[in-house]
mmCIF file of C-alpha atoms (C1' of nucleotides) in Angstrom:
data_model
loop_
_atom_site.group_PDB
_atom_site.id
_atom_site.type_symbol
_atom_site.label_atom_id
_atom_site.label_comp_id
_atom_site.label_asym_id
_atom_site.label_seq_id
_atom_site.Cartn_x
_atom_site.Cartn_y
_atom_site.Cartn_z
ATOM 1 C CA MET A 1 -11.091 -22.329 -4.035
ATOM 2 C CA LEU A 2 -9.678 -19.168 -2.805
ATOM 3 C CA ASN A 3 -7.331 -18.207 -0.104
ATOM 4 C CA MET A 4 -7.898 -15.431 1.677
ATOM 5 C CA ASP A 5 -4.956 -13.437 3.008
ATOM 6 C CA GLU A 6 -4.638 -15.114 6.602
ATOM 7 C CA ASN A 7 -1.814 -12.686 7.527
ATOM 8 C CA PHE A 8 -2.944 -9.636 6.431
ATOM 9 C CA HIS A 9 -1.022 -6.380 7.861
ATOM 10 C CA PRO A 10 -1.819 -2.856 6.830
ATOM 11 C CA LEU A 11 0.840 -1.719 4.211
ATOM 12 C CA GLN A 12 2.530 1.681 5.621
ATOM 13 C CA SER A 13 1.694 4.740 3.960
ATOM 14 C CA ASN A 14 4.978 5.184 2.132
ATOM 15 C CA GLU A 15 4.664 1.562 0.954
ATOM 16 C CA LYS A 16 1.319 2.134 -0.567
ATOM 17 C CA HIS A 17 2.586 4.730 -3.133
ATOM 18 C CA GLN A 18 5.159 4.091 -6.051
ATOM 19 C CA SER A 19 6.131 7.872 -6.317
ATOM 20 C CA ASN A 20 7.911 6.941 -9.705
ATOM 21 C CA ASN A 21 4.729 5.386 -10.878
ATOM 22 C CA MET A 22 1.898 8.280 -10.056
ATOM 23 C CA GLU A 23 -0.336 9.436 -12.393
ATOM 24 C CA GLN A 24 -1.556 13.240 -12.244
ATOM 25 C CA PRO A 25 -4.928 13.001 -10.564
ATOM 26 C CA LEU A 26 -7.501 14.864 -12.223
ATOM 27 C CA ASP A 27 -7.961 18.498 -11.242
ATOM 28 C CA LEU A 28 -11.480 18.841 -9.943
ATOM 29 C CA SER A 29 -10.297 21.405 -7.618
ATOM 30 C CA THR A 30 -13.293 24.216 -7.081
ATOM 31 C CA SER A 31 -12.853 27.921 -8.063
ATOM 32 C CA THR A 32 -14.648 31.163 -8.624
ATOM 33 C CA ASN A 33 -16.211 29.569 -11.893
ATOM 34 C CA THR A 34 -17.319 26.211 -10.788
ATOM 35 C CA LYS A 35 -19.775 25.722 -13.703
ATOM 36 C CA ASN A 36 -17.196 26.728 -16.519
ATOM 37 C CA LEU A 37 -15.000 23.658 -14.694
ATOM 38 C CA PHE A 38 -17.167 21.075 -14.563
ATOM 39 C CA THR A 39 -17.746 21.147 -18.478
ATOM 40 C CA ILE A 40 -17.708 18.055 -20.837
ATOM 41 C CA GLU A 41 -14.680 19.126 -22.532
ATOM 42 C CA TYR A 42 -12.691 19.697 -19.138
ATOM 43 C CA LEU A 43 -13.986 16.398 -17.570
ATOM 44 C CA THR A 44 -13.147 14.335 -21.080
ATOM 45 C CA SER A 45 -9.893 16.264 -21.859
ATOM 46 C CA ASN A 46 -7.746 15.519 -18.661
ATOM 47 C CA ILE A 47 -8.656 11.218 -18.836
ATOM 48 C CA LEU A 48 -5.183 9.451 -18.837
ATOM 49 C CA LYS A 49 -4.111 7.887 -21.954
ATOM 50 C CA PRO A 50 -1.019 5.408 -21.210
ATOM 51 C CA LYS A 51 -2.279 2.106 -19.255
ATOM 52 C CA GLN A 52 0.109 1.531 -16.264
ATOM 53 C CA LYS A 53 0.198 -1.594 -14.429
ATOM 54 C CA PRO A 54 -0.643 -1.563 -10.545
ATOM 55 C CA ILE A 55 2.216 -2.766 -8.357
ATOM 56 C CA LEU A 56 0.980 -1.994 -4.813
ATOM 57 C CA TYR A 57 -1.982 -0.567 -3.539
ATOM 58 C CA TYR A 58 -2.528 3.216 -4.096
ATOM 59 C CA GLN A 59 -0.331 4.236 -7.106
ATOM 60 C CA GLN A 60 -2.191 7.740 -6.676
ATOM 61 C CA SER A 61 -3.310 9.442 -3.567
ATOM 62 C CA PRO A 62 -7.243 9.836 -3.028
ATOM 63 C CA LEU A 63 -8.078 13.624 -3.863
ATOM 64 C CA HIS A 64 -10.526 15.646 -2.592
ATOM 65 C CA PRO A 65 -12.302 17.214 -5.249
ATOM 66 C CA LEU A 66 -13.259 20.328 -3.751
ATOM 67 C CA GLU A 67 -9.805 21.216 -1.867
ATOM 68 C CA ASN A 68 -7.393 19.688 -4.614
ATOM 69 C CA LYS A 69 -5.929 18.165 -1.846
ATOM 70 C CA ASN A 70 -4.159 14.766 -1.832
ATOM 71 C CA TYR A 71 -4.236 12.433 1.057
ATOM 72 C CA SER A 72 -2.334 9.477 1.652
ATOM 73 C CA LEU A 73 -5.320 7.163 2.656
ATOM 74 C CA ASN A 74 -8.812 7.115 1.510
ATOM 75 C CA SER A 75 -9.881 6.866 4.755
ATOM 76 C CA LYS A 76 -7.847 9.858 5.429
ATOM 77 C CA LEU A 77 -9.874 11.707 3.118
ATOM 78 C CA ASN A 78 -12.987 10.519 4.458
ATOM 79 C CA GLU A 79 -11.805 11.354 7.948
ATOM 80 C CA HIS A 80 -11.151 14.977 6.778
ATOM 81 C CA VAL A 81 -14.808 14.846 5.000
ATOM 82 C CA VAL A 82 -16.453 13.831 8.178
ATOM 83 C CA THR A 83 -14.559 16.264 10.366
ATOM 84 C CA ASN A 84 -15.146 19.028 8.035
ATOM 85 C CA ILE A 85 -18.746 18.243 7.004
ATOM 86 C CA SER A 86 -20.140 21.240 8.107
ATOM 87 C CA ASN A 87 -17.316 23.518 5.993
ATOM 88 C CA LEU A 88 -18.066 21.136 3.066
ATOM 89 C CA SER A 89 -22.004 21.943 3.159
ATOM 90 C CA THR A 90 -21.314 25.552 3.351
ATOM 91 C CA SER A 91 -18.835 25.940 0.743
ATOM 92 C CA SER A 92 -19.048 28.290 -1.899
ATOM 93 C CA THR A 93 -19.617 26.146 -4.937
ATOM 94 C CA ASN A 94 -22.730 26.520 -6.908
ATOM 95 C CA CYS A 95 -22.654 22.862 -7.841
ATOM 96 C CA ALA A 96 -22.690 20.853 -4.569
ATOM 97 C CA LEU A 97 -20.363 17.978 -4.684
ATOM 98 C CA GLU A 98 -21.344 14.289 -3.602
ATOM 99 C CA ILE A 99 -18.635 12.262 -2.612
ATOM 100 C CA VAL A 100 -19.340 8.306 -3.591
ATOM 101 C CA ASN A 101 -17.767 4.985 -3.701
ATOM 102 C CA GLY A 102 -15.839 5.551 -0.270
ATOM 103 C CA GLY A 103 -14.671 9.009 -1.556
ATOM 104 C CA HIS A 104 -13.129 7.303 -4.756
ATOM 105 C CA GLY A 105 -15.719 9.147 -6.700
ATOM 106 C CA ILE A 106 -18.338 12.100 -6.973
ATOM 107 C CA LYS A 107 -21.391 12.785 -8.568
ATOM 108 C CA ASN A 108 -21.336 14.305 -11.604
ATOM 109 C CA PRO A 109 -22.865 17.725 -11.099
ATOM 110 C CA LEU A 110 -23.603 18.274 -14.675
ATOM 111 C CA PHE A 111 -25.877 15.139 -14.492
ATOM 112 C CA GLU A 112 -28.778 16.677 -12.185
ATOM 113 C CA CYS A 113 -28.869 19.819 -14.338
ATOM 114 C CA ALA A 114 -28.423 18.534 -17.677
ATOM 115 C CA THR A 115 -31.324 17.695 -19.764
ATOM 116 C CA GLU A 116 -30.142 15.334 -22.232
ATOM 117 C CA ALA A 117 -30.895 12.241 -19.980
ATOM 118 C CA LEU A 118 -34.482 13.402 -19.089
ATOM 119 C CA GLN A 119 -35.221 13.942 -22.523
ATOM 120 C CA ILE A 120 -34.230 10.734 -23.500
ATOM 121 C CA LYS A 121 -36.260 9.049 -20.772
ATOM 122 C CA TYR A 122 -39.400 10.596 -21.225
ATOM 123 C CA ALA A 123 -39.038 10.914 -25.433
ATOM 124 C CA ASN A 124 -38.524 6.916 -25.590
ATOM 125 C CA SER A 125 -40.512 5.386 -22.760
ATOM 126 C CA THR A 126 -43.126 3.510 -24.147
ATOM 127 C CA ASN A 127 -45.544 0.930 -22.988
ATOM 128 C CA HIS A 128 -46.737 -2.292 -24.942
ATOM 129 C CA GLY A 129 -48.726 -4.431 -23.038
ATOM 130 C CA GLU A 130 -46.669 -5.992 -20.690
ATOM 131 C CA GLU A 131 -43.487 -4.855 -21.902
ATOM 132 C CA PHE A 132 -41.510 -1.607 -21.575
ATOM 133 C CA LEU A 133 -39.849 -0.511 -24.989
ATOM 134 C CA CYS A 134 -36.536 1.283 -25.842
ATOM 135 C CA GLY A 135 -37.310 3.879 -28.628
ATOM 136 C CA LEU A 136 -33.794 3.824 -29.334
ATOM 137 C CA CYS A 137 -32.604 0.566 -29.892
ATOM 138 C CA MET A 138 -36.062 -1.236 -29.604
ATOM 139 C CA LYS A 139 -35.032 -3.406 -26.796
ATOM 140 C CA LYS A 140 -37.780 -4.939 -24.250
ATOM 141 C CA PHE A 141 -37.753 -4.855 -20.731
ATOM 142 C CA LYS A 142 -40.218 -6.544 -18.160
ATOM 143 C CA LEU A 143 -40.022 -3.360 -15.963
ATOM 144 C CA GLN A 144 -40.450 0.420 -16.293
ATOM 145 C CA ARG A 145 -37.553 0.838 -13.702
ATOM 146 C CA LEU A 146 -35.472 -1.496 -15.852
ATOM 147 C CA LEU A 147 -36.151 0.459 -19.013
ATOM 148 C CA ASN A 148 -35.437 3.777 -17.340
ATOM 149 C CA ARG A 149 -31.690 2.304 -16.053
ATOM 150 C CA HIS A 150 -31.248 0.885 -19.690
ATOM 151 C CA LEU A 151 -32.033 4.533 -21.200
ATOM 152 C CA LYS A 152 -29.417 6.115 -19.309
ATOM 153 C CA ASN A 153 -27.113 3.816 -21.339
ATOM 154 C CA HIS A 154 -27.718 5.960 -24.284
ATOM 155 C CA SER A 155 -26.575 8.881 -22.709
ATOM 156 C CA GLN A 156 -22.850 10.201 -22.884
ATOM 157 C CA LEU A 157 -23.136 12.168 -19.694
ATOM 158 C CA LYS A 158 -22.464 9.789 -16.732
ATOM 159 C CA ARG A 159 -23.622 9.845 -13.220
ATOM 160 C CA TYR A 160 -20.642 9.020 -11.377
ATOM 161 C CA LEU A 161 -16.753 10.482 -12.335
ATOM 162 C CA CYS A 162 -13.938 8.785 -10.921
ATOM 163 C CA THR A 163 -11.571 10.984 -8.770
ATOM 164 C CA PHE A 164 -8.312 9.388 -10.357
ATOM 165 C CA CYS A 165 -9.276 10.019 -13.879
ATOM 166 C CA GLY A 166 -12.282 11.764 -14.834
ATOM 167 C CA LYS A 167 -13.992 8.681 -16.351
ATOM 168 C CA GLY A 168 -17.514 8.225 -15.773
ATOM 169 C CA PHE A 169 -20.380 5.356 -14.989
ATOM 170 C CA ASN A 170 -24.041 5.125 -14.309
ATOM 171 C CA ASP A 171 -23.437 2.733 -11.911
ATOM 172 C CA THR A 172 -21.630 3.074 -8.615
ATOM 173 C CA PHE A 173 -20.338 -0.488 -8.561
ATOM 174 C CA ASP A 174 -19.102 0.093 -12.300
ATOM 175 C CA LEU A 175 -17.261 2.652 -10.339
ATOM 176 C CA LYS A 176 -15.923 0.719 -7.556
ATOM 177 C CA ARG A 177 -14.680 -1.834 -10.271
ATOM 178 C CA HIS A 178 -12.838 0.742 -12.321
ATOM 179 C CA THR A 179 -11.225 2.460 -9.132
ATOM 180 C CA ARG A 180 -9.635 -1.036 -8.576
ATOM 181 C CA THR A 181 -7.258 -0.214 -11.662
ATOM 182 C CA HIS A 182 -6.179 2.721 -9.892
ATOM 183 C CA THR A 183 -5.458 1.497 -6.296
ATOM 184 C CA GLY A 184 -4.347 -1.880 -7.233
ATOM 185 C CA VAL A 185 -6.763 -3.906 -5.153
ATOM 186 C CA ARG A 186 -7.151 -7.465 -6.306
ATOM 187 C CA PRO A 187 -9.572 -9.448 -3.938
ATOM 188 C CA PHE A 188 -9.879 -12.561 -6.287
ATOM 189 C CA LYS A 189 -6.818 -14.770 -5.374
ATOM 190 C CA CYS A 190 -5.876 -17.574 -7.374
ATOM 191 C CA GLY A 191 -5.550 -20.712 -4.964
ATOM 192 C CA GLN A 192 -3.089 -22.538 -7.626
ATOM 193 C CA CYS A 193 -0.641 -19.623 -8.406
ATOM 194 C CA GLU A 194 0.171 -16.128 -7.148
ATOM 195 C CA LYS A 195 -2.068 -14.538 -9.470
ATOM 196 C CA ALA A 196 -5.123 -12.259 -8.120
ATOM 197 C CA PHE A 197 -7.584 -10.407 -10.099
ATOM 198 C CA THR A 198 -9.984 -7.441 -9.533
ATOM 199 C CA GLN A 199 -13.031 -9.308 -10.937
ATOM 200 C CA ARG A 200 -14.285 -12.936 -9.728
ATOM 201 C CA CYS A 201 -14.853 -13.693 -13.810
ATOM 202 C CA SER A 202 -11.449 -12.960 -14.366
ATOM 203 C CA LEU A 203 -10.551 -15.411 -11.545
ATOM 204 C CA GLU A 204 -12.834 -17.993 -12.746
ATOM 205 C CA SER A 205 -11.634 -17.724 -16.017
ATOM 206 C CA HIS A 206 -7.996 -17.896 -15.444
ATOM 207 C CA GLN A 207 -8.529 -20.888 -13.138
ATOM 208 C CA ARG A 208 -10.385 -22.602 -15.996
ATOM 209 C CA LYS A 209 -8.173 -21.990 -18.850
ATOM 210 C CA VAL A 210 -4.615 -22.251 -17.115
ATOM 211 C CA HIS A 211 -5.559 -24.634 -14.248
ATOM 212 C CA GLY A 212 -8.122 -26.473 -15.882
ATOM 213 C CA LEU A 213 -10.666 -26.151 -12.828
ATOM 214 C CA SER A 214 -14.658 -25.547 -13.922
ATOM 215 C CA HIS A 215 -16.555 -24.299 -10.933
ATOM 216 C CA THR A 216 -19.688 -25.881 -10.130
ATOM 217 C CA TYR A 217 -22.361 -23.013 -10.381
ATOM 218 C CA GLY A 218 -25.206 -23.093 -12.449
ATOM 219 C CA TYR A 219 -25.736 -20.008 -14.687
ATOM 220 C CA LYS A 220 -26.221 -16.927 -13.303
ATOM 221 C CA ILE A 221 -25.905 -18.454 -9.714
ATOM 222 C CA ARG A 222 -24.593 -16.244 -7.494
ATOM 223 C CA ARG A 223 -21.339 -16.961 -5.742
ATOM 224 C CA ASN A 224 -20.468 -16.806 -1.947
ATOM 225 C CA LYS A 225 -20.166 -12.764 -1.409
ATOM 226 C CA LEU A 226 -16.640 -11.774 -0.526
ATOM 227 C CA TYR A 227 -16.341 -8.369 1.570
ATOM 228 C CA VAL A 228 -13.458 -6.195 0.264
ATOM 229 C CA CYS A 229 -11.893 -3.300 1.694
ATOM 230 C CA GLU A 230 -11.255 -1.011 -1.058
ATOM 231 C CA ASP A 231 -9.227 1.191 1.147
ATOM 232 C CA CYS A 232 -6.344 -1.821 1.338
ATOM 233 C CA GLY A 233 -7.184 -4.702 -0.283
ATOM 234 C CA HIS A 234 -8.097 -7.132 2.730
ATOM 235 C CA THR A 235 -10.555 -9.704 2.120
ATOM 236 C CA SER A 236 -12.996 -11.762 4.142
ATOM 237 C CA ALA A 237 -15.983 -14.035 3.436
ATOM 238 C CA ASP A 238 -17.468 -13.173 6.931
ATOM 239 C CA PRO A 239 -19.426 -9.958 7.126
ATOM 240 C CA THR A 240 -18.601 -9.640 10.876
ATOM 241 C CA LYS A 241 -14.764 -9.840 10.426
ATOM 242 C CA HIS A 242 -15.063 -7.264 7.265
ATOM 243 C CA TYR A 243 -16.702 -4.795 9.840
ATOM 244 C CA GLU A 244 -14.350 -5.216 12.516
ATOM 245 C CA HIS A 245 -11.260 -4.557 9.941
ATOM 246 C CA ILE A 246 -13.281 -1.585 8.570
ATOM 247 C CA LYS A 247 -13.650 -0.323 12.395
ATOM 248 C CA ASN A 248 -10.063 -0.849 13.583
ATOM 249 C CA PHE A 249 -8.109 -0.004 10.526
ATOM 250 C CA HIS A 250 -10.031 2.661 8.718
ATOM 251 C CA PRO A 251 -12.424 4.066 11.752
ATOM 252 C CA TYR A 252 -13.628 6.963 9.452
ATOM 253 C CA SER A 253 -14.936 4.966 6.446
ATOM 254 C CA PRO A 254 -18.243 5.658 5.693
ATOM 255 C CA LEU A 255 -19.205 1.792 5.600
ATOM 256 C CA ILE A 256 -18.976 2.218 9.689
ATOM 257 C CA HIS A 257 -22.034 4.029 9.775
ATOM 258 C CA ARG A 258 -23.896 1.476 7.636
ATOM 259 C CA TYR A 259 -23.432 -1.460 9.232
ATOM 260 C CA TYR A 260 -27.399 -1.928 9.340
ATOM 261 C CA ASP A 261 -27.683 -1.456 5.354
ATOM 262 C CA LYS A 262 -28.105 -5.186 4.373
ATOM 263 C CA ARG A 263 -26.670 -4.217 0.847
ATOM 264 C CA GLN A 264 -23.140 -3.500 2.650
ATOM 265 C CA PHE A 265 -23.142 -6.189 5.388
ATOM 266 C CA LYS A 266 -25.244 -9.325 5.614
ATOM 267 C CA PHE A 267 -24.668 -10.826 8.999
ATOM 268 C CA ASP A 268 -26.046 -13.950 9.977
ATOM 269 C CA SER A 269 -29.065 -14.336 12.580
ATOM 270 C CA ASN A 270 -26.013 -15.575 15.080
ATOM 271 C CA SER A 271 -23.730 -12.457 14.787
ATOM 272 C CA LEU A 272 -23.390 -9.764 17.528
ATOM 273 C CA LEU A 273 -23.902 -7.133 14.842
ATOM 274 C CA SER A 274 -26.903 -8.364 13.135
ATOM 275 C CA ASN A 275 -28.766 -7.288 16.674
ATOM 276 C CA LYS A 276 -26.686 -3.815 16.176
ATOM 277 C CA THR A 277 -25.168 -4.645 19.396
ATOM 278 C CA ILE A 278 -21.698 -3.567 18.685
ATOM 279 C CA SER A 279 -18.779 -4.252 20.668
ATOM 280 C CA ASP A 280 -16.237 -1.691 20.884
ATOM 281 C CA GLY A 281 -12.743 -2.681 20.840
ATOM 282 C CA SER A 282 -12.777 -6.137 19.962
ATOM 283 C CA ILE A 283 -10.755 -7.439 17.604
ATOM 284 C CA LEU A 284 -11.263 -10.910 15.570
ATOM 285 C CA SER A 285 -8.504 -13.229 14.829
ATOM 286 C CA ASP A 286 -7.442 -13.585 11.058
ATOM 287 C CA ASP A 287 -8.294 -16.898 10.805
ATOM 288 C CA ASP A 288 -7.282 -18.635 7.613
ATOM 289 C CA ILE A 289 -10.809 -18.061 5.205
ATOM 290 C CA HIS A 290 -11.649 -20.428 2.275
ATOM 291 C CA ILE A 291 -14.424 -20.269 0.257
ATOM 292 C CA GLN A 292 -15.621 -22.573 -2.645
ATOM 293 C "C1'" DC B 1 -4.302 -18.271 -30.877
ATOM 294 C "C1'" DT B 2 -4.341 -17.669 -25.855
ATOM 295 C "C1'" DG B 3 -4.713 -15.308 -21.415
ATOM 296 C "C1'" DG B 4 -5.584 -10.956 -18.705
ATOM 297 C "C1'" DG B 5 -7.786 -6.422 -18.392
ATOM 298 C "C1'" DG B 6 -11.194 -3.809 -18.438
ATOM 299 C "C1'" DA B 7 -15.717 -2.167 -19.365
ATOM 300 C "C1'" DG B 8 -21.086 -2.654 -21.058
ATOM 301 C "C1'" DG B 9 -25.394 -4.019 -20.020
ATOM 302 C "C1'" DG B 10 -28.777 -6.575 -17.726
ATOM 303 C "C1'" DG B 11 -30.956 -9.147 -13.517
ATOM 304 C "C1'" DG B 12 -32.228 -8.886 -8.580
ATOM 305 C "C1'" DC B 13 -32.230 -7.199 -3.822
ATOM 306 C "C1'" DC B 14 -32.722 -3.370 -0.326
ATOM 307 C "C1'" DC B 15 -33.289 0.850 1.143
ATOM 308 C "C1'" DT C 1 -40.779 3.929 -7.935
ATOM 309 C "C1'" DG C 2 -36.058 5.749 -8.183
ATOM 310 C "C1'" DG C 3 -31.746 5.019 -6.214
ATOM 311 C "C1'" DG C 4 -27.832 2.304 -4.775
ATOM 312 C "C1'" DC C 5 -25.611 -1.488 -4.690
ATOM 313 C "C1'" DC C 6 -24.037 -6.258 -6.093
ATOM 314 C "C1'" DC C 7 -23.507 -9.674 -9.131
ATOM 315 C "C1'" DC C 8 -23.513 -12.121 -13.469
ATOM 316 C "C1'" DC C 9 -22.274 -12.857 -18.362
ATOM 317 C "C1'" DT C 10 -20.587 -11.279 -22.430
ATOM 318 C "C1'" DC C 11 -17.413 -8.584 -25.006
ATOM 319 C "C1'" DC C 12 -13.517 -5.920 -27.062
ATOM 320 C "C1'" DC C 13 -8.433 -4.968 -26.641
ATOM 321 C "C1'" DC C 14 -4.002 -5.759 -25.899
ATOM 322 C "C1'" DA C 15 0.190 -8.160 -25.134
#
DNA sequence: CTGGGGAGGGGGCCC
DNA sequence: TGGGCCCCCTCCCCA
């Protein structure tokens, strides 16, 4: 059983940053020679070596990749991006940067123009009857698109880059998961002790090994979805409360404009939001939420 | 050896 | 059909 933070209060900005524990974010600022800046050597030479345990949310400040300016909150960065979208679209860079993962990542500007991934894709995609075979590792897939995604795993060039450390991922969810190592967000809290984890499987492993608990889920059965605010760590099992939290505390979050996207919010049929009738200014109470 | 952190990779759903 | 997103299991590394 997970205990949601029933008395959530947003931390003050000076609480979110541990100045004595700050890593220097990767310099992704634009310049007159953007293409040279985004070389593989550049992107990999700045990856930070030492591991540092997160203490509070936000050890590092979210960085605007074009302007090389740090913001106290991810939502502040998003606010700036939103209000300066016209300037962003007319920037002088030859490689237009696209921010992903709520401002914590960027699309690798090298990915689209590089030919390596495409060469791998078209040189090794073979169809053997009902199966699709990877020519590099001989793995079989039921669908062409699963093979295509698998082929990207053979490329060292990653589609998405972390703005904190420059590490690359092919999946935005992997980037989001990785970002928690920088922000210190630990959504999965143990109900038996004070421990919290970045991944659900880590929590279940902890509960199984330390507390002797065993979950009742079958193999590969999906758990109840937990909505996580990657800005401040607020969690909720209720999509409506999650939406209201984002709207009230992070009004410039990109998620605000995607309430209709069922990949982001799965409202039930009784929810006002499911009918797209959003109530402005309504603040939901922070009830204690437990999920099995 | 054990527990925790982090990541790789595949399945599935929605846009 | 590809992209995006979320989830799962699994593995590896480290203290």
